[in-house]
Amino acid sequence: MRNFNNQPPEAKVRREELDLHSWFDTIQGEGPFTGQRAMFIRLAGCNIQCPGCDTEYTNGRKLHSVDVITEMLATYVHPMCKLFVITGGEPFRQSAATSLILALIAKTECKIQVETNGVFGIPQDLWHFLGNPLHVVVSPKTSRIHESCARASAFKYVIDHKSVRDEDGLPILALGHRAQPYIARPPHGFDGPIYVNPADERNPVADKANLVAARDSAFRHGYILGVQLHKLVNVP
């Protein structure tokens, strides 16, 4: 990684604390940067807590300042890693996530991806950086998302073969969370890519059916099929 200690440019960095769960070096397995080495920064807590969630985002959480987190990243990130992925839980439930993103923009030349469920929307302080170097990927779990998600880089959906709407090939429900009449679609004005990934139920029969459903959805509606590459290559 280059220029980690440069002085911040115009981006405004606020001094705040984040509830941090973990950070780890991996391969991004989904979405627009699939296959790329990435440093995942997992923030603790979620506003939704889906019954079918397979992510640990609570145990071991600790509060750290944005400065401490960026220093830890400077110590542990590999020079060949050019992508930070900020995830959760739900990153945007913490206002200080914006400070972390701005700090990384100010002090690195890396791409930054944020994975969000879209409920809180994309903070306005970040709009200037969307597309380069910031990429926000929205994965809805509820029936409504914030209108600012029209600015997102991409949408991502988890396909369960038992819960797919015929009209658009997208899920009715996601990870067991209730939504009426179905989980949110990209808002009016969004023209970016939509990724579909099969749900991982840890059941070979169900998983095969989910993969077929995701494949068929991609064929019929022009979505981009994902297969959770990180699980296939056995990384976190």
PDB file of C-alpha atoms in Angstrom:
ATOM      1  CA  MET A   1       0.000   0.000   0.000  1.00  0.00           C
ATOM      2  CA  ARG A   2       1.289   3.438  -0.907  1.00  0.00           C
ATOM      3  CA  ASN A   3       1.017   6.876   0.705  1.00  0.00           C
ATOM      4  CA  PHE A   4      -0.653   5.711   3.922  1.00  0.00           C
ATOM      5  CA  ASN A   5       0.962   8.524   5.887  1.00  0.00           C
ATOM      6  CA  ASN A   6       0.243  11.371   3.477  1.00  0.00           C
ATOM      7  CA  GLN A   7      -1.585  14.396   4.824  1.00  0.00           C
ATOM      8  CA  PRO A   8      -5.352  14.276   4.229  1.00  0.00           C
ATOM      9  CA  PRO A   9      -6.605  16.097   1.105  1.00  0.00           C
ATOM     10  CA  GLU A  10      -9.918  17.970   1.056  1.00  0.00           C
ATOM     11  CA  ALA A  11     -11.775  15.055   2.700  1.00  0.00           C
ATOM     12  CA  LYS A  12     -12.823  16.058   6.212  1.00  0.00           C
ATOM     13  CA  VAL A  13     -11.818  13.493   8.868  1.00  0.00           C
ATOM     14  CA  ARG A  14     -13.735  13.612  12.143  1.00  0.00           C
ATOM     15  CA  ARG A  15     -12.350  12.155  15.374  1.00  0.00           C
ATOM     16  CA  GLU A  16     -14.884   9.520  16.438  1.00  0.00           C
ATOM     17  CA  GLU A  17     -15.058   5.974  17.742  1.00  0.00           C
ATOM     18  CA  LEU A  18     -16.288   2.880  15.933  1.00  0.00           C
ATOM     19  CA  ASP A  19     -17.686  -0.334  17.342  1.00  0.00           C
ATOM     20  CA  LEU A  20     -15.307  -2.734  15.586  1.00  0.00           C
ATOM     21  CA  HIS A  21     -15.758  -6.488  15.403  1.00  0.00           C
ATOM     22  CA  SER A  22     -12.727  -7.622  13.366  1.00  0.00           C
ATOM     23  CA  TRP A  23     -10.543  -7.094  10.332  1.00  0.00           C
ATOM     24  CA  PHE A  24      -9.042  -9.780   8.122  1.00  0.00           C
ATOM     25  CA  ASP A  25      -7.214 -10.356   4.835  1.00  0.00           C
ATOM     26  CA  THR A  26      -9.243 -12.356   2.315  1.00  0.00           C
ATOM     27  CA  ILE A  27     -10.505 -12.649  -1.255  1.00  0.00           C
ATOM     28  CA  GLN A  28     -13.663 -10.699  -2.064  1.00  0.00           C
ATOM     29  CA  GLY A  29     -16.170 -13.383  -2.992  1.00  0.00           C
ATOM     30  CA  GLU A  30     -19.159 -11.349  -4.224  1.00  0.00           C
ATOM     31  CA  GLY A  31     -20.085  -8.245  -6.156  1.00  0.00           C
ATOM     32  CA  PRO A  32     -18.080  -5.937  -8.422  1.00  0.00           C
ATOM     33  CA  PHE A  33     -14.638  -6.832  -7.030  1.00  0.00           C
ATOM     34  CA  THR A  34     -15.035 -10.619  -6.950  1.00  0.00           C
ATOM     35  CA  GLY A  35     -11.673 -12.368  -6.932  1.00  0.00           C
ATOM     36  CA  GLN A  36      -9.641  -9.419  -5.669  1.00  0.00           C
ATOM     37  CA  ARG A  37      -7.548  -9.526  -2.517  1.00  0.00           C
ATOM     38  CA  ALA A  38      -9.249  -7.384   0.118  1.00  0.00           C
ATOM     39  CA  MET A  39      -8.896  -6.229   3.698  1.00  0.00           C
ATOM     40  CA  PHE A  40     -12.310  -6.679   5.302  1.00  0.00           C
ATOM     41  CA  ILE A  41     -13.216  -4.310   8.130  1.00  0.00           C
ATOM     42  CA  ARG A  42     -16.212  -5.769   9.936  1.00  0.00           C
ATOM     43  CA  LEU A  43     -18.133  -3.321  12.096  1.00  0.00           C
ATOM     44  CA  ALA A  44     -20.238  -4.618  14.971  1.00  0.00           C
ATOM     45  CA  GLY A  45     -24.001  -4.550  15.242  1.00  0.00           C
ATOM     46  CA  CYS A  46     -26.940  -4.527  12.853  1.00  0.00           C
ATOM     47  CA  ASN A  47     -30.298  -2.785  12.748  1.00  0.00           C
ATOM     48  CA  ILE A  48     -32.040  -5.812  11.192  1.00  0.00           C
ATOM     49  CA  GLN A  49     -30.551  -9.063  12.559  1.00  0.00           C
ATOM     50  CA  CYS A  50     -31.953 -11.437   9.950  1.00  0.00           C
ATOM     51  CA  PRO A  51     -32.791 -14.939  11.249  1.00  0.00           C
ATOM     52  CA  GLY A  52     -30.799 -16.556   8.424  1.00  0.00           C
ATOM     53  CA  CYS A  53     -27.677 -14.393   8.741  1.00  0.00           C
ATOM     54  CA  ASP A  54     -24.449 -16.419   8.670  1.00  0.00           C
ATOM     55  CA  THR A  55     -22.158 -13.589   9.825  1.00  0.00           C
ATOM     56  CA  GLU A  56     -20.734 -13.128  13.314  1.00  0.00           C
ATOM     57  CA  TYR A  57     -20.774  -9.375  14.011  1.00  0.00           C
ATOM     58  CA  THR A  58     -21.299  -9.184  17.789  1.00  0.00           C
ATOM     59  CA  ASN A  59     -18.949 -11.244  19.963  1.00  0.00           C
ATOM     60  CA  GLY A  60     -15.570  -9.672  20.652  1.00  0.00           C
ATOM     61  CA  ARG A  61     -16.554  -6.157  19.589  1.00  0.00           C
ATOM     62  CA  LYS A  62     -14.464  -3.233  20.866  1.00  0.00           C
ATOM     63  CA  LEU A  63     -14.582   0.522  20.539  1.00  0.00           C
ATOM     64  CA  HIS A  64     -11.655   2.076  18.662  1.00  0.00           C
ATOM     65  CA  SER A  65     -11.047   5.566  17.346  1.00  0.00           C
ATOM     66  CA  VAL A  66     -10.833   6.089  13.603  1.00  0.00           C
ATOM     67  CA  ASP A  67      -7.150   7.041  14.070  1.00  0.00           C
ATOM     68  CA  VAL A  68      -6.396   3.763  15.880  1.00  0.00           C
ATOM     69  CA  ILE A  69      -8.179   1.707  13.211  1.00  0.00           C
ATOM     70  CA  THR A  70      -6.276   3.362  10.364  1.00  0.00           C
ATOM     71  CA  GLU A  71      -3.001   2.787  12.234  1.00  0.00           C
ATOM     72  CA  MET A  72      -3.856  -0.883  12.736  1.00  0.00           C
ATOM     73  CA  LEU A  73      -4.578  -1.197   9.032  1.00  0.00           C
ATOM     74  CA  ALA A  74      -1.259   0.442   8.203  1.00  0.00           C
ATOM     75  CA  THR A  75       0.457  -2.219  10.320  1.00  0.00           C
ATOM     76  CA  TYR A  76      -1.389  -5.302   9.092  1.00  0.00           C
ATOM     77  CA  VAL A  77      -2.497  -4.697   5.500  1.00  0.00           C
ATOM     78  CA  HIS A  78      -0.458  -6.465   2.813  1.00  0.00           C
ATOM     79  CA  PRO A  79       1.217  -4.240   0.168  1.00  0.00           C
ATOM     80  CA  MET A  80      -0.557  -6.188  -2.602  1.00  0.00           C
ATOM     81  CA  CYS A  81      -3.988  -5.435  -1.138  1.00  0.00           C
ATOM     82  CA  LYS A  82      -5.640  -2.577  -3.031  1.00  0.00           C
ATOM     83  CA  LEU A  83      -9.204  -2.945  -1.730  1.00  0.00           C
ATOM     84  CA  PHE A  84     -10.846  -2.233   1.616  1.00  0.00           C
ATOM     85  CA  VAL A  85     -14.308  -3.694   2.238  1.00  0.00           C
ATOM     86  CA  ILE A  86     -16.280  -2.144   5.081  1.00  0.00           C
ATOM     87  CA  THR A  87     -19.063  -4.443   6.163  1.00  0.00           C
ATOM     88  CA  GLY A  88     -21.004  -5.593   9.215  1.00  0.00           C
ATOM     89  CA  GLY A  89     -23.551  -6.088  10.554  1.00  0.00           C
ATOM     90  CA  GLU A  90     -24.587  -2.771   9.057  1.00  0.00           C
ATOM     91  CA  PRO A  91     -21.824  -0.168   8.659  1.00  0.00           C
ATOM     92  CA  PHE A  92     -24.004   2.899   8.213  1.00  0.00           C
ATOM     93  CA  ARG A  93     -25.786   2.406  11.530  1.00  0.00           C
ATOM     94  CA  GLN A  94     -22.639   3.992  13.012  1.00  0.00           C
ATOM     95  CA  SER A  95     -22.134   7.624  12.022  1.00  0.00           C
ATOM     96  CA  ALA A  96     -18.384   7.244  12.554  1.00  0.00           C
ATOM     97  CA  ALA A  97     -18.246   4.835   9.599  1.00  0.00           C
ATOM     98  CA  THR A  98     -18.261   7.948   7.426  1.00  0.00           C
ATOM     99  CA  SER A  99     -15.165   9.192   9.277  1.00  0.00           C
ATOM    100  CA  LEU A 100     -13.383   5.891   8.675  1.00  0.00           C
ATOM    101  CA  ILE A 101     -14.213   5.962   4.970  1.00  0.00           C
ATOM    102  CA  LEU A 102     -13.000   9.559   4.665  1.00  0.00           C
ATOM    103  CA  ALA A 103      -9.794   8.669   6.525  1.00  0.00           C
ATOM    104  CA  LEU A 104      -9.093   5.793   4.137  1.00  0.00           C
ATOM    105  CA  ILE A 105      -9.801   8.037   1.152  1.00  0.00           C
ATOM    106  CA  ALA A 106      -7.447  10.657   2.567  1.00  0.00           C
ATOM    107  CA  LYS A 107      -4.590   8.304   3.434  1.00  0.00           C
ATOM    108  CA  THR A 108      -4.616   5.539   0.820  1.00  0.00           C
ATOM    109  CA  GLU A 109      -4.868   4.992  -2.916  1.00  0.00           C
ATOM    110  CA  CYS A 110      -7.062   1.926  -2.481  1.00  0.00           C
ATOM    111  CA  LYS A 111     -10.590   1.278  -3.659  1.00  0.00           C
ATOM    112  CA  ILE A 112     -13.158   1.176  -0.862  1.00  0.00           C
ATOM    113  CA  GLN A 113     -16.312  -0.918  -0.965  1.00  0.00           C
ATOM    114  CA  VAL A 114     -19.086  -0.573   1.582  1.00  0.00           C
ATOM    115  CA  GLU A 115     -21.716  -3.296   1.954  1.00  0.00           C
ATOM    116  CA  THR A 116     -25.031  -2.012   3.325  1.00  0.00           C
ATOM    117  CA  ASN A 117     -28.659  -3.087   3.631  1.00  0.00           C
ATOM    118  CA  GLY A 118     -29.735   0.368   2.440  1.00  0.00           C
ATOM    119  CA  VAL A 119     -32.014   1.338   5.326  1.00  0.00           C
ATOM    120  CA  PHE A 120     -29.915   4.301   6.475  1.00  0.00           C
ATOM    121  CA  GLY A 121     -28.936   5.431   3.004  1.00  0.00           C
ATOM    122  CA  ILE A 122     -25.599   6.756   1.786  1.00  0.00           C
ATOM    123  CA  PRO A 123     -24.314   9.691   3.888  1.00  0.00           C
ATOM    124  CA  GLN A 124     -24.191  12.889   1.886  1.00  0.00           C
ATOM    125  CA  ASP A 125     -20.582  13.546   2.940  1.00  0.00           C
ATOM    126  CA  LEU A 126     -19.608  10.560   0.772  1.00  0.00           C
ATOM    127  CA  TRP A 127     -21.493  11.395  -2.416  1.00  0.00           C
ATOM    128  CA  HIS A 128     -18.547  13.244  -3.969  1.00  0.00           C
ATOM    129  CA  PHE A 129     -16.413  10.086  -3.802  1.00  0.00           C
ATOM    130  CA  LEU A 130     -18.938   7.605  -5.209  1.00  0.00           C
ATOM    131  CA  GLY A 131     -17.582   5.715  -8.200  1.00  0.00           C
ATOM    132  CA  ASN A 132     -13.970   6.625  -7.485  1.00  0.00           C
ATOM    133  CA  PRO A 133     -12.640   5.520  -5.087  1.00  0.00           C
ATOM    134  CA  LEU A 134     -15.823   4.640  -3.145  1.00  0.00           C
ATOM    135  CA  HIS A 135     -18.210   1.860  -4.194  1.00  0.00           C
ATOM    136  CA  VAL A 136     -21.394   1.216  -2.218  1.00  0.00           C
ATOM    137  CA  VAL A 137     -23.112  -2.145  -2.712  1.00  0.00           C
ATOM    138  CA  VAL A 138     -26.684  -2.376  -1.415  1.00  0.00           C
ATOM    139  CA  SER A 139     -28.146  -5.738  -0.393  1.00  0.00           C
ATOM    140  CA  PRO A 140     -31.758  -5.073   0.703  1.00  0.00           C
ATOM    141  CA  LYS A 141     -33.344  -7.135   3.466  1.00  0.00           C
ATOM    142  CA  THR A 142     -36.398  -4.960   4.131  1.00  0.00           C
ATOM    143  CA  SER A 143     -39.269  -3.689   1.995  1.00  0.00           C
ATOM    144  CA  ARG A 144     -38.014  -0.093   2.039  1.00  0.00           C
ATOM    145  CA  ILE A 145     -34.588   1.430   1.518  1.00  0.00           C
ATOM    146  CA  HIS A 146     -33.391   5.035   1.505  1.00  0.00           C
ATOM    147  CA  GLU A 147     -33.832   6.974  -1.743  1.00  0.00           C
ATOM    148  CA  SER A 148     -30.105   7.850  -1.769  1.00  0.00           C
ATOM    149  CA  CYS A 149     -29.416   4.209  -2.658  1.00  0.00           C
ATOM    150  CA  ALA A 150     -30.140   5.217  -6.252  1.00  0.00           C
ATOM    151  CA  ARG A 151     -26.526   6.485  -6.114  1.00  0.00           C
ATOM    152  CA  ALA A 152     -25.154   3.033  -5.224  1.00  0.00           C
ATOM    153  CA  SER A 153     -22.551   1.307  -7.375  1.00  0.00           C
ATOM    154  CA  ALA A 154     -24.449  -1.990  -7.410  1.00  0.00           C
ATOM    155  CA  PHE A 155     -27.243  -4.004  -5.832  1.00  0.00           C
ATOM    156  CA  LYS A 156     -26.806  -7.561  -4.582  1.00  0.00           C
ATOM    157  CA  TYR A 157     -29.494 -10.136  -3.755  1.00  0.00           C
ATOM    158  CA  VAL A 158     -29.430 -13.592  -2.161  1.00  0.00           C
ATOM    159  CA  ILE A 159     -31.614 -16.077  -4.038  1.00  0.00           C
ATOM    160  CA  ASP A 160     -33.599 -18.755  -2.229  1.00  0.00           C
ATOM    161  CA  HIS A 161     -35.395 -20.972  -4.751  1.00  0.00           C
ATOM    162  CA  LYS A 162     -38.472 -21.054  -2.487  1.00  0.00           C
ATOM    163  CA  SER A 163     -38.821 -17.277  -2.471  1.00  0.00           C
ATOM    164  CA  VAL A 164     -38.370 -15.742  -5.933  1.00  0.00           C
ATOM    165  CA  ARG A 165     -40.777 -13.320  -7.611  1.00  0.00           C
ATOM    166  CA  ASP A 166     -41.476 -14.451 -11.183  1.00  0.00           C
ATOM    167  CA  GLU A 167     -41.886 -10.935 -12.561  1.00  0.00           C
ATOM    168  CA  ASP A 168     -38.320  -9.816 -11.908  1.00  0.00           C
ATOM    169  CA  GLY A 169     -36.435 -12.906 -10.694  1.00  0.00           C
ATOM    170  CA  LEU A 170     -35.515 -11.249  -7.394  1.00  0.00           C
ATOM    171  CA  PRO A 171     -36.220 -12.501  -3.864  1.00  0.00           C
ATOM    172  CA  ILE A 172     -39.458 -12.040  -2.003  1.00  0.00           C
ATOM    173  CA  LEU A 173     -37.648 -12.446   1.326  1.00  0.00           C
ATOM    174  CA  ALA A 174     -33.971 -12.426   2.313  1.00  0.00           C
ATOM    175  CA  LEU A 175     -32.349 -14.483   5.073  1.00  0.00           C
ATOM    176  CA  GLY A 176     -35.665 -15.062   6.809  1.00  0.00           C
ATOM    177  CA  HIS A 177     -36.404 -11.381   7.420  1.00  0.00           C
ATOM    178  CA  ARG A 178     -40.036 -10.340   6.954  1.00  0.00           C
ATOM    179  CA  ALA A 179     -40.867  -7.878   4.190  1.00  0.00           C
ATOM    180  CA  GLN A 180     -44.241  -6.859   2.756  1.00  0.00           C
ATOM    181  CA  PRO A 181     -44.954  -7.428  -0.055  1.00  0.00           C
ATOM    182  CA  TYR A 182     -41.273  -8.246  -0.783  1.00  0.00           C
ATOM    183  CA  ILE A 183     -37.796  -6.852  -0.201  1.00  0.00           C
ATOM    184  CA  ALA A 184     -36.893  -3.554  -1.843  1.00  0.00           C
ATOM    185  CA  ARG A 185     -35.836  -3.309  -5.462  1.00  0.00           C
ATOM    186  CA  PRO A 186     -33.348  -0.724  -6.737  1.00  0.00           C
ATOM    187  CA  PRO A 187     -34.938   2.734  -6.578  1.00  0.00           C
ATOM    188  CA  HIS A 188     -35.996   4.743  -9.599  1.00  0.00           C
ATOM    189  CA  GLY A 189     -32.948   6.152 -11.347  1.00  0.00           C
ATOM    190  CA  PHE A 190     -30.564   3.320 -10.509  1.00  0.00           C
ATOM    191  CA  ASP A 191     -28.857   2.016 -13.662  1.00  0.00           C
ATOM    192  CA  GLY A 192     -25.958  -0.023 -12.286  1.00  0.00           C
ATOM    193  CA  PRO A 193     -25.367  -3.776 -12.151  1.00  0.00           C
ATOM    194  CA  ILE A 194     -27.473  -6.191 -10.106  1.00  0.00           C
ATOM    195  CA  TYR A 195     -25.784  -9.297  -8.693  1.00  0.00           C
ATOM    196  CA  VAL A 196     -27.602 -12.468  -7.654  1.00  0.00           C
ATOM    197  CA  ASN A 197     -26.045 -15.058  -5.364  1.00  0.00           C
ATOM    198  CA  PRO A 198     -27.501 -18.408  -4.285  1.00  0.00           C
ATOM    199  CA  ALA A 199     -28.381 -18.722  -0.608  1.00  0.00           C
ATOM    200  CA  ASP A 200     -26.042 -20.994   1.337  1.00  0.00           C
ATOM    201  CA  GLU A 201     -28.241 -23.266   3.450  1.00  0.00           C
ATOM    202  CA  ARG A 202     -25.483 -25.803   4.130  1.00  0.00           C
ATOM    203  CA  ASN A 203     -27.734 -28.420   2.577  1.00  0.00           C
ATOM    204  CA  PRO A 204     -26.536 -29.892  -0.744  1.00  0.00           C
ATOM    205  CA  VAL A 205     -30.036 -30.372  -2.164  1.00  0.00           C
ATOM    206  CA  ALA A 206     -31.275 -26.909  -1.196  1.00  0.00           C
ATOM    207  CA  ASP A 207     -28.004 -25.263  -2.229  1.00  0.00           C
ATOM    208  CA  LYS A 208     -28.178 -26.828  -5.692  1.00  0.00           C
ATOM    209  CA  ALA A 209     -31.762 -25.616  -6.118  1.00  0.00           C
ATOM    210  CA  ASN A 210     -30.729 -22.115  -5.009  1.00  0.00           C
ATOM    211  CA  LEU A 211     -27.856 -22.081  -7.509  1.00  0.00           C
ATOM    212  CA  VAL A 212     -30.180 -23.123 -10.341  1.00  0.00           C
ATOM    213  CA  ALA A 213     -32.677 -20.425  -9.338  1.00  0.00           C
ATOM    214  CA  ALA A 214     -29.937 -17.760  -9.267  1.00  0.00           C
ATOM    215  CA  ARG A 215     -28.610 -18.950 -12.641  1.00  0.00           C
ATOM    216  CA  ASP A 216     -32.071 -18.828 -14.193  1.00  0.00           C
ATOM    217  CA  SER A 217     -32.680 -15.357 -12.777  1.00  0.00           C
ATOM    218  CA  ALA A 218     -29.422 -14.105 -14.321  1.00  0.00           C
ATOM    219  CA  PHE A 219     -30.322 -15.627 -17.696  1.00  0.00           C
ATOM    220  CA  ARG A 220     -33.845 -14.222 -17.808  1.00  0.00           C
ATOM    221  CA  HIS A 221     -33.286 -10.747 -16.427  1.00  0.00           C
ATOM    222  CA  GLY A 222     -29.711  -9.827 -17.275  1.00  0.00           C
ATOM    223  CA  TYR A 223     -28.339  -9.942 -13.734  1.00  0.00           C
ATOM    224  CA  ILE A 224     -24.787 -10.969 -12.848  1.00  0.00           C
ATOM    225  CA  LEU A 225     -24.461 -14.401 -11.223  1.00  0.00           C
ATOM    226  CA  GLY A 226     -22.215 -14.829  -8.190  1.00  0.00           C
ATOM    227  CA  VAL A 227     -21.202 -18.022  -6.403  1.00  0.00           C
ATOM    228  CA  GLN A 228     -19.604 -16.812  -3.121  1.00  0.00           C
ATOM    229  CA  LEU A 229     -16.075 -17.386  -4.392  1.00  0.00           C
ATOM    230  CA  HIS A 230     -14.504 -16.948  -0.960  1.00  0.00           C
ATOM    231  CA  LYS A 231     -16.237 -20.116   0.250  1.00  0.00           C
ATOM    232  CA  LEU A 232     -15.079 -22.104  -2.784  1.00  0.00           C
ATOM    233  CA  VAL A 233     -11.431 -21.169  -2.168  1.00  0.00           C
ATOM    234  CA  ASN A 234     -11.782 -21.584   1.616  1.00  0.00           C
ATOM    235  CA  VAL A 235     -10.917 -18.120   2.909  1.00  0.00           C
ATOM    236  CA  PRO A 236     -12.798 -16.083   5.569  1.00  0.00           C
TER     237      PRO A 236
END
